[in-house]
Coordinates of C-alpha atoms and ligand atoms in Angstrom, one line a residue:
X89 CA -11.6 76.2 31.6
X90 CA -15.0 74.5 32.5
X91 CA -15.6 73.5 35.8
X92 CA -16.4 70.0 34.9
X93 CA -17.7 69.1 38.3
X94 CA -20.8 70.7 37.2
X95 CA -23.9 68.5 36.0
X96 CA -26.3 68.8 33.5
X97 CA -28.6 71.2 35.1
X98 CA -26.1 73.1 36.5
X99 CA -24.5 74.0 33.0
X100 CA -28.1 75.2 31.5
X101 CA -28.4 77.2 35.0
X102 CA -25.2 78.6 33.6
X103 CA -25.9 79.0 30.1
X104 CA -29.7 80.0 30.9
X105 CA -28.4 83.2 32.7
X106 CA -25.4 83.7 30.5
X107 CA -28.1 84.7 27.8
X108 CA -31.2 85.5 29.9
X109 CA -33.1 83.0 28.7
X110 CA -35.2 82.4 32.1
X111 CA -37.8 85.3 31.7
X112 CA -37.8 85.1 28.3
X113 CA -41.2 84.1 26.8
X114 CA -40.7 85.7 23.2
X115 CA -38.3 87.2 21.1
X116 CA -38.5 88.7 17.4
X117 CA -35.1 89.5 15.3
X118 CA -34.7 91.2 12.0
X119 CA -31.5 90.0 10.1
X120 CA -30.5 90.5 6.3
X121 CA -28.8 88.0 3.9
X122 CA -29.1 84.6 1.9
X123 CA -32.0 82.2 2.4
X124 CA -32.0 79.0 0.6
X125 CA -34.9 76.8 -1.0
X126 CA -35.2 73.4 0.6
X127 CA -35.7 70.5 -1.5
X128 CA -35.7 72.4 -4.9
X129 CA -32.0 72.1 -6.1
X130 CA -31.5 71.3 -9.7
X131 CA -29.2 68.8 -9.3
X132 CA -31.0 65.8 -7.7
X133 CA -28.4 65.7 -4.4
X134 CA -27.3 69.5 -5.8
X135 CA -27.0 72.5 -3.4
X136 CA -30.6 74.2 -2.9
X137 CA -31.0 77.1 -4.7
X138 CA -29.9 80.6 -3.3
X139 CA -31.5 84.1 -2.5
X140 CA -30.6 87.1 -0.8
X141 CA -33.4 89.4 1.1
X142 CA -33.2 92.6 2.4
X143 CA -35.1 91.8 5.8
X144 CA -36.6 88.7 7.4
X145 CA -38.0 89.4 10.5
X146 CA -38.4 86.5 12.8
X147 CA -41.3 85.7 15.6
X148 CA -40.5 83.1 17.9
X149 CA -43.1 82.7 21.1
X150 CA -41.8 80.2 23.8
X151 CA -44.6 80.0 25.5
X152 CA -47.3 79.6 22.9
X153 CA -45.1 77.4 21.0
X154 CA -45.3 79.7 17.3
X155 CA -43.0 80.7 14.7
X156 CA -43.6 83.0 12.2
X157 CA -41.2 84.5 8.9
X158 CA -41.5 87.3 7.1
X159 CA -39.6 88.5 4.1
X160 CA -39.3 92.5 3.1
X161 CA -38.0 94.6 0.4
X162 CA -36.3 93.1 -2.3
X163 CA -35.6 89.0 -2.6
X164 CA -33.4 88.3 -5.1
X165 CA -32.5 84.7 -6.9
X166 CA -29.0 84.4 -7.5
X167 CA -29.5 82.0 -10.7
X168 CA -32.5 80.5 -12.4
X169 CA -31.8 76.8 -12.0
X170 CA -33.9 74.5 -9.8
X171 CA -37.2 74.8 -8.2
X172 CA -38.3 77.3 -5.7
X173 CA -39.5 80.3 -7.8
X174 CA -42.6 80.6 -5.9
X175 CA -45.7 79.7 -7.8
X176 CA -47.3 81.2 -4.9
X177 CA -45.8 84.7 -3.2
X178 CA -43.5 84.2 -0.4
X179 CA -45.8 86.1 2.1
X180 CA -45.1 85.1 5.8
X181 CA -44.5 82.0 6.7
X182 CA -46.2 80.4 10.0
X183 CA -45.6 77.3 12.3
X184 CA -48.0 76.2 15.6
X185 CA -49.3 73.5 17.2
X186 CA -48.4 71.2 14.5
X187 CA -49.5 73.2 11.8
X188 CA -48.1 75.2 9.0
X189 CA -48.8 77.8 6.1
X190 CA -47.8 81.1 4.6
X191 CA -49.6 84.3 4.2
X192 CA -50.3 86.0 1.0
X193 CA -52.7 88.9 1.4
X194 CA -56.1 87.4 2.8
X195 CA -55.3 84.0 1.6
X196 CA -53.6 81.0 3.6
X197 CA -51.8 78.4 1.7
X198 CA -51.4 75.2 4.3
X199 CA -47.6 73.6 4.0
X200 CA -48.4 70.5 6.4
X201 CA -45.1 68.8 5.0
X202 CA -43.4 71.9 6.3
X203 CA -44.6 71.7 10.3
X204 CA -42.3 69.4 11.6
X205 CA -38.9 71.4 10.8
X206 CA -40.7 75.0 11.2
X207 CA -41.7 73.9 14.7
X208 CA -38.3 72.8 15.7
X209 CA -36.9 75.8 14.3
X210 CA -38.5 77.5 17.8
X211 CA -36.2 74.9 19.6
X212 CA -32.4 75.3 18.0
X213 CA -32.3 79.2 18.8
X214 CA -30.2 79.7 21.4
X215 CA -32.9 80.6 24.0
X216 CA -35.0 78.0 22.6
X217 CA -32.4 74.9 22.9
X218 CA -32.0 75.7 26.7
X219 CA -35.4 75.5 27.1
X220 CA -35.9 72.4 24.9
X221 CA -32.8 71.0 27.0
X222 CA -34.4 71.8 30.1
X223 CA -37.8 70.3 29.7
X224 CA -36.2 66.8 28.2
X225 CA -33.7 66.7 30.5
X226 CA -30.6 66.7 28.6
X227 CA -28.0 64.4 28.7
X228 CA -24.2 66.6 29.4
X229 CA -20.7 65.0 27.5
X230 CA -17.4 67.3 28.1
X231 CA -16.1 67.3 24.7
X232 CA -12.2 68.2 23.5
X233 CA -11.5 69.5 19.8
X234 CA -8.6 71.5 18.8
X235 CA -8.0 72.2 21.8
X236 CA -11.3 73.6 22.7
X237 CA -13.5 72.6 25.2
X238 CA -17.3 72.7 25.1
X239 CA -20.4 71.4 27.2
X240 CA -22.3 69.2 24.5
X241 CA -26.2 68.7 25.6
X242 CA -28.4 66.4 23.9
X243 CA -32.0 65.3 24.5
X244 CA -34.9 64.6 22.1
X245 CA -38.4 65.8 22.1
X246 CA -40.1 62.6 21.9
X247 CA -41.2 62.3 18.6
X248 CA -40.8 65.4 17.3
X249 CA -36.7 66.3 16.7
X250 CA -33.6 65.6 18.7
X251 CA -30.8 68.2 18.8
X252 CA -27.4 68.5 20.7
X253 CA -26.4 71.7 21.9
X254 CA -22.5 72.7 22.0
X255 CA -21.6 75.5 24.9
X256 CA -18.4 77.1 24.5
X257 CA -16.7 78.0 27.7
X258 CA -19.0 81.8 28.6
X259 CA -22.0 79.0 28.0
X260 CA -23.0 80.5 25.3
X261 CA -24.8 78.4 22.5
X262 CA -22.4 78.2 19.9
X263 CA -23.6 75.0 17.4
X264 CA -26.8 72.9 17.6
X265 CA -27.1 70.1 15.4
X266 CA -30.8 68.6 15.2
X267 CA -32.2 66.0 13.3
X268 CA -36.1 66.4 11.9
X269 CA -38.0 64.0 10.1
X270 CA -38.9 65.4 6.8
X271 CA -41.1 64.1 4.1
X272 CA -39.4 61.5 1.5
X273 CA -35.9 62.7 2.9
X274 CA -36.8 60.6 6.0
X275 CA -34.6 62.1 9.3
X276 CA -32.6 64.8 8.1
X277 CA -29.3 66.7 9.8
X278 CA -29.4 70.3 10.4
X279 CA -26.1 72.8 11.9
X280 CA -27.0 75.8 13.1
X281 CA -23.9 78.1 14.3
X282 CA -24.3 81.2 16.4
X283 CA -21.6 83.7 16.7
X284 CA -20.8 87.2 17.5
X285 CA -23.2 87.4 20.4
X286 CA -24.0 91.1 21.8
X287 CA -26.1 92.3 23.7
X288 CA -29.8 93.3 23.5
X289 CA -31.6 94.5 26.5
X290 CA -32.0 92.3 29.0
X291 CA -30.4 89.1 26.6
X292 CA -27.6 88.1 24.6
X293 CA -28.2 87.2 21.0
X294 CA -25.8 86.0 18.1
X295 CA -25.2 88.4 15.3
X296 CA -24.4 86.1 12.9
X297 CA -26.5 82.5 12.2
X298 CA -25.5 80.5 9.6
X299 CA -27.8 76.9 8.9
X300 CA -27.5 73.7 6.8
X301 CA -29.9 71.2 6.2
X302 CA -29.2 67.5 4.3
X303 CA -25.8 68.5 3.9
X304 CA -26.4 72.4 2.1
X305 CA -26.6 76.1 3.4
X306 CA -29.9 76.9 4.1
X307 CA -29.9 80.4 6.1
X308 CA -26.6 82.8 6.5
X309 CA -27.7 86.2 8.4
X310 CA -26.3 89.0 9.9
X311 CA -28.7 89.8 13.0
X312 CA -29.5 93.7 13.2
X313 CA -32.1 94.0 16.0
X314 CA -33.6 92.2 18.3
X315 CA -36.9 92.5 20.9
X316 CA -37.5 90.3 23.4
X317 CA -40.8 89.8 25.3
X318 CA -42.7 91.6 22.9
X319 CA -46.2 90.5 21.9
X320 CA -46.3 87.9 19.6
X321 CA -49.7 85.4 18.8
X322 CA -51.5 84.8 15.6
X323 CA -54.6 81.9 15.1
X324 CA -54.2 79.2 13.0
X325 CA -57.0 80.2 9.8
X326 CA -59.7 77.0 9.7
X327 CA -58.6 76.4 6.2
X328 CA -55.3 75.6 7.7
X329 CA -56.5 73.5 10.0
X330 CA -59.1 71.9 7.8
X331 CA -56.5 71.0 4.9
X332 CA -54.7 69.1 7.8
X333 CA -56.4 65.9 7.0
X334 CA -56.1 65.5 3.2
X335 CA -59.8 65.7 1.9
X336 CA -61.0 63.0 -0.2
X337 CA -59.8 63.1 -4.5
X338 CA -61.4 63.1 -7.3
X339 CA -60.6 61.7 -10.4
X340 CA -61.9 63.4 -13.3
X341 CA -61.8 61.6 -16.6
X342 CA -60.0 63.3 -19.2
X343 CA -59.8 60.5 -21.8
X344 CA -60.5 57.1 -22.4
X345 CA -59.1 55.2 -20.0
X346 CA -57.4 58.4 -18.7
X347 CA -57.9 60.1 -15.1
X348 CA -56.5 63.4 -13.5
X349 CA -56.9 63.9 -10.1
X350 CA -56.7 67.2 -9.3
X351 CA -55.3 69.9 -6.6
X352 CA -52.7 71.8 -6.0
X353 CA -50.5 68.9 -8.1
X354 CA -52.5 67.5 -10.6
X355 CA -51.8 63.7 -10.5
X356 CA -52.5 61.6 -13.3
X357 CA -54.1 57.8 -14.0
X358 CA -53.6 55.6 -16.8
X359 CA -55.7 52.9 -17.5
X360 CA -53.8 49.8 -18.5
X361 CA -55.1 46.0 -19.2
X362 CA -54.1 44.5 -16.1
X363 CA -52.7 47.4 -14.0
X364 CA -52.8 51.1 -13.5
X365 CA -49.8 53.6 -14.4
X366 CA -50.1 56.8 -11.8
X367 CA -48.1 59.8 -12.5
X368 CA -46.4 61.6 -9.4
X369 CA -47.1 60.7 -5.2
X370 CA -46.5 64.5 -4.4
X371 CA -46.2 66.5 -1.3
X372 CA -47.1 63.9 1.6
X373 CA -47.8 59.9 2.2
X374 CA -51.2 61.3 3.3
X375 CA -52.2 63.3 0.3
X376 CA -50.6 60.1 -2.1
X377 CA -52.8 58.0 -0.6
X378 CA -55.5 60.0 -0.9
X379 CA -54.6 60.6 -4.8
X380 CA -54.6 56.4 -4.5
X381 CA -57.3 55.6 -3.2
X382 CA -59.1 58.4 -5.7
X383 CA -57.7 56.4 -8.4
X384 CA -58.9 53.0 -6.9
X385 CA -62.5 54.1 -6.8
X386 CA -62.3 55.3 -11.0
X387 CA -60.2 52.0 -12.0
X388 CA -61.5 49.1 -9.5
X389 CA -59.8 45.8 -9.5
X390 CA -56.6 47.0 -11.0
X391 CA -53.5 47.0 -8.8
X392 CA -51.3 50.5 -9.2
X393 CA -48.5 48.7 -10.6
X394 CA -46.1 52.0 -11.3
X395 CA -46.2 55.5 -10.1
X396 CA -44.0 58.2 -12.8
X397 CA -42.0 60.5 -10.2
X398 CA -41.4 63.7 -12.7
X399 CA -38.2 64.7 -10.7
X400 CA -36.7 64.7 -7.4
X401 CA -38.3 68.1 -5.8
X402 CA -40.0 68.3 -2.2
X403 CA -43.3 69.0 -3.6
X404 CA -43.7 66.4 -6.1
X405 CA -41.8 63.3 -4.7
X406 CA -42.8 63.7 -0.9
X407 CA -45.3 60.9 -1.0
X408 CA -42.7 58.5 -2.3
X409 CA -42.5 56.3 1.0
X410 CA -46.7 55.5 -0.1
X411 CA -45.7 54.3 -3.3
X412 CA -43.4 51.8 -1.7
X413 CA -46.5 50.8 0.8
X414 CA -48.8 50.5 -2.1
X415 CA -46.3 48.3 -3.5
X416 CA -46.3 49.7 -6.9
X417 CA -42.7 50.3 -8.6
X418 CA -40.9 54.2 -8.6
X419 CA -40.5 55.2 -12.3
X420 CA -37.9 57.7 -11.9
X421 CA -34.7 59.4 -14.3
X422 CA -31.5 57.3 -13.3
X423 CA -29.8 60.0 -11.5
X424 CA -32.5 59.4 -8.4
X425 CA -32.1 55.9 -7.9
X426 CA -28.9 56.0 -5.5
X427 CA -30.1 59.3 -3.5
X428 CA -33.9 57.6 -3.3
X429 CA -32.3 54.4 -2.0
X430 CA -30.7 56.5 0.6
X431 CA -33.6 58.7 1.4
X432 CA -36.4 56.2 2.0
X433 CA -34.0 53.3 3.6
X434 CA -33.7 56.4 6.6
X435 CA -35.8 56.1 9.3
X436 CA -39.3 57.5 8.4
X437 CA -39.7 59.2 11.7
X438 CA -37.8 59.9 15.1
X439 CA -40.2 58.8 16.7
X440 CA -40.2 54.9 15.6
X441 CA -36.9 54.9 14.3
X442 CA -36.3 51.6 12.8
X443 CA -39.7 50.7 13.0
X444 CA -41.2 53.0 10.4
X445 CA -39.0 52.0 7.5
X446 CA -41.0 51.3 4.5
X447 CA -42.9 47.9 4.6
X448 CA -41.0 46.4 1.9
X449 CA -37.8 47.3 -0.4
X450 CA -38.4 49.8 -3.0
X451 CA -38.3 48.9 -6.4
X452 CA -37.5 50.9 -9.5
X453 CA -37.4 51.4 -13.1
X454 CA -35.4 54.0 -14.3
X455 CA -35.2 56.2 -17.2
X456 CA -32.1 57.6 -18.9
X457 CA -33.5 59.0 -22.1
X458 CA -36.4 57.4 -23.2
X459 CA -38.7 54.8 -21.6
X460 CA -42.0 53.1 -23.4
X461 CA -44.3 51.0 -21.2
X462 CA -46.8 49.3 -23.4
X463 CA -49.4 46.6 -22.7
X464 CA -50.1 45.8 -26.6
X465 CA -53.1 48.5 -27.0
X466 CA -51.8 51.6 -25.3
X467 CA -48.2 52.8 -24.6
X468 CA -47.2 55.7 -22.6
X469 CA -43.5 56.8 -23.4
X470 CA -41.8 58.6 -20.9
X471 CA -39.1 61.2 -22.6
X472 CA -36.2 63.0 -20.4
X473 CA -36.8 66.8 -20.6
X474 CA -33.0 67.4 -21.9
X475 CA -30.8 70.7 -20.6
X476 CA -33.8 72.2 -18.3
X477 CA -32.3 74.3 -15.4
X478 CA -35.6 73.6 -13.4
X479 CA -34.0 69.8 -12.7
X480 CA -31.8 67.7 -14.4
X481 CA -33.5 64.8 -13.5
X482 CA -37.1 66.2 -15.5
X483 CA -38.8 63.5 -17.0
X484 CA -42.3 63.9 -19.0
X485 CA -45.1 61.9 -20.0
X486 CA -46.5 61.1 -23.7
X487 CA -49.6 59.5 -24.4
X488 CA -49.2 59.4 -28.1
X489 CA -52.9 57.3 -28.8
X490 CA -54.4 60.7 -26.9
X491 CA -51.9 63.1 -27.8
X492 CA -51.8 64.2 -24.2
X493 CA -48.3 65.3 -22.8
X494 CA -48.1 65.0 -18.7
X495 CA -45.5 67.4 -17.8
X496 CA -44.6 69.1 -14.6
X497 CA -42.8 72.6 -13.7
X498 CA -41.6 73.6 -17.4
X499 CA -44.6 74.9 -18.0
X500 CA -47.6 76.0 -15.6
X501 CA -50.5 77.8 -17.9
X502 CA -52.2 80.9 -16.0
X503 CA -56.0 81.1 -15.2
X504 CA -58.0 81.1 -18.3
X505 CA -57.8 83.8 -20.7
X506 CA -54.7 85.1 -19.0
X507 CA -52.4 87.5 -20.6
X508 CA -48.9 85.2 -21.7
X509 CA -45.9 86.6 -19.4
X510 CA -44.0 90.2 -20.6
X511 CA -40.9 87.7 -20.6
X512 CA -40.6 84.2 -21.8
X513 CA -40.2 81.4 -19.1
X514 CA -36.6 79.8 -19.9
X515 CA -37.9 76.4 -18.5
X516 CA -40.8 76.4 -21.1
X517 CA -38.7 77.8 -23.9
X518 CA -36.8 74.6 -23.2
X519 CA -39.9 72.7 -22.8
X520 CA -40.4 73.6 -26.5
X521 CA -37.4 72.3 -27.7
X522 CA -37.8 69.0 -26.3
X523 CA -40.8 68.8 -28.0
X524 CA -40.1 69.8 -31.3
X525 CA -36.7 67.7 -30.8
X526 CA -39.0 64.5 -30.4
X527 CA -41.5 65.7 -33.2
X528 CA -44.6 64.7 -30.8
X529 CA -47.6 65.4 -31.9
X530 CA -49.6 66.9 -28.9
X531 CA -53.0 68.3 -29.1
X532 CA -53.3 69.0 -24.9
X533 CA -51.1 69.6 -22.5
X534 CA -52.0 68.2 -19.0
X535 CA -49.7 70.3 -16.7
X536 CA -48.7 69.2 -12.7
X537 CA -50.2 72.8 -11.7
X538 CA -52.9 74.3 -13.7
X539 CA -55.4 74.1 -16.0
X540 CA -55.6 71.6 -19.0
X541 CA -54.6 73.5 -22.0
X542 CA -54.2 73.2 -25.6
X543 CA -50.4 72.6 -27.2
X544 CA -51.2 76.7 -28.2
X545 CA -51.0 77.9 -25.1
X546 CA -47.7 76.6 -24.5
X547 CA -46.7 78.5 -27.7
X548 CA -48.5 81.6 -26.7
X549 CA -46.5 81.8 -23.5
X550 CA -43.4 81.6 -24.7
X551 CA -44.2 84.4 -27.3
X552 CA -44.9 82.0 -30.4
X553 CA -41.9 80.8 -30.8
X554 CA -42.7 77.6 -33.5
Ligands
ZN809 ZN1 -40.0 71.3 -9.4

């Protein structure tokens, strides 16, 4: 039984020294198992889609404030539905000071949207949360379930994540659920349960961590070693830091009337006679506005009127709260509208809950097959991409008057004069079909990542099927 006349400090005092988390300024594990990829399921409110790894070796530095992830060996995808297959190579993954990005070789790729929930990652281990309970001076609750008793600490880090930590009986960390602002999601729930704790050294250490996040498994390991106070500090690369603060867009014309915008999603503008049609408000508000206001200085005096979401993924409909600000109208497949009115009525932050929801109600037009906007000269039809396993929700979009097709994720060309891949990309191969299945004739294809192709190279990569 607890001895429940015991406040809140004196319950971390216990549960600090029932895991030696006093002198403990870093800590590295290596654990094998299943990782999950957030934000890329291919059912829009689906499961995220599943891996297994032979070793992810974990870096967490108290002190400094970092995180880092590394995967080795083999990483395997259980199926190929949804998002996720890395465009760019896993690499290591890092988190400090309000930054993140991963590691490929010599070259940094920046994940801003990613900071936030890497960050708090640091503070929901189990040495972590005492500290994080400590320094925000958690609140204690005795709870009851089942007959079990626990120690239930909560706090919040202003304006960064709020957790609750449950202590079984030994005080030993034994659930943390947080909360972390992420993206178009808004404030997300996260459960992370420790058990099988042994012991390592000087500190004790759970064996086995499972996590969800929104609802989904998102990490299940089984711990195999683990090294505390070693020496663990990396920089931040000035590209990292740089890319912090979106750099000013673009827009490149690539028709009459017709705008990309590139970077590392290649938004579009259409041109019509009293408004603007955008296509996607990817990764962040800041980078959508920054795709915006690119799109303002092409097309002046023309209000953005609707912005084409291609499907539900992280990457592509993170900026989805600055379409709502712009005031523009969310063209999106049908199956989004109910999780999207979900996501972006939650609070925007944690830091101004209630304050930071949107500035006004989104609104939406939604497609279920086929959708034509047309202001008497130009139309642009909008055609679901039927039966892909990348998302269900897939939409594309056809300029027929320039024979452009706008499509995202079922087909990303390589560098010029690539060689086409040793094995045909299912996602395209279905891409294919759609297109021969609406007979549209397309003489470019203006893809969300790379290069502006012709219609060939589509064929060419999916080994000339016709
Ligand atoms: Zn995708």
């Amino acid at each position: 039984m607890f001895d429940q006349t015991l406040d809140a400090a004196g319950v971390l005092e216990r549960a600090s020294g029932a895991i030696g988390a006093d002198g403990l300024t870093s800590l590295r594990y290596t654990a094998t198992g299943t990782e999950y990829i957030f934000g890329q399921s291919a059912r829009p409110g689906g499961p995220w889609p599943k891996y297994s790894f032979d070793l992810m070796i974990t870096s967490l530095n108290y002190e400094t404030g970092s995180w880092s992830e590394e995967l080795t060996g083999q990483r395997i995808r259980a199926e190929m539905r949804g998002g996720g297959e890395p465009s760019l190579p896993r690499g290591t993954t890092y988190a400090k000071e309000g930054y993140s990005w991963s590691q490929a070789g010599a070259k940094s790729y920046p994940a801003p949207w990613h900071a936030e929930n890497r960050l708090h990652q640091i503070w929901i281990t189990p040495h972590g949360v005492i500290k994080a309970a400590l320094r925000n001076h958690a609140a204690l609750q005795w709870q009851t379930q089942g007959g079990k008793s626990s120690a239930a600490m909560s706090f919040v880090e202003p304006g960064r994540f709020g957790a609750t930590a449950f202590l079984n009986e030994e005080f030993l960390v034994e659930r943390v659920e947080s909360r972390v602002a992420v993206t178009y999601y808004g404030v997300l729930p996260f459960v992370t349960t420790y058990s099988d704790y042994k012991n390592f050294g000087p500190v004790k250490f759970p064996t086995r961590i499972q996590r969800s996040q929104g609802g989904f498994p998102i990490l299940d390991v089984i711990v195999k070693e683990v090294q505390p106070n070693v020496a663990i500090d990396f920089e931040i690369p000035d590209s990292v830091r740089q890319s912090s603060v979106p750099a000013p867009k673009k827009a490149v014309k690539v028709a009459d009337g017709v705008w990309e915008i590139p970077g590392s999603h290649n938004c579009v503008a259409i041109e019509m006679r009293d408004h603007i049609v955008v296509v996607e408000a990817p990764l962040t508000d800041d980078i959508a506005v920054a795709v915006f206001d690119a799109v303002k200085r092409e097309i002046p005096n023309k209000p953005i009127r609707y912005v084409v979401n291609t499907h539900h993924h992280i990457d592509h409909a993170g900026g989805l709260r600055a379409v709502v600000d712009e005031g523009a109208t969310i063209v999106t497949h049908a199956l989004n509208k109910p999780l999207y009115q979900g996501y972006l009525a939650a609070p925007r932050t944690l830091a101004s809950a209630g304050l930071a929801q949107a500035k006004q109600d989104a609104v939406y037009k939604t497609v279920d097959d086929k959708l034509v906007m047309s202001d008497g000269a130009r139309s642009v039809e909008i055609h679901h991409v039927r039966g892909n396993d990348h998302a269900e929700d897939l939409i594309m979009v056809y300029l027929p008057g320039e024979k452009l097709l706008v499509e995202a994720d079922a087909f990303t060309p390589g560098p010029p004069n690539s060689p086409p891949p040793a094995q045909a990309d299912a996602f395209a191969v279905n891409l294919v079909e759609n297109i021969e299945r609406l007979k549209l004739p397309i003489d470019r294809i203006l893809p969300m990542h790379g290069p502006i192709v012709p219609l060939q190279e589509l064929y060419r990569a999916v080994g000339g099927i016709h």
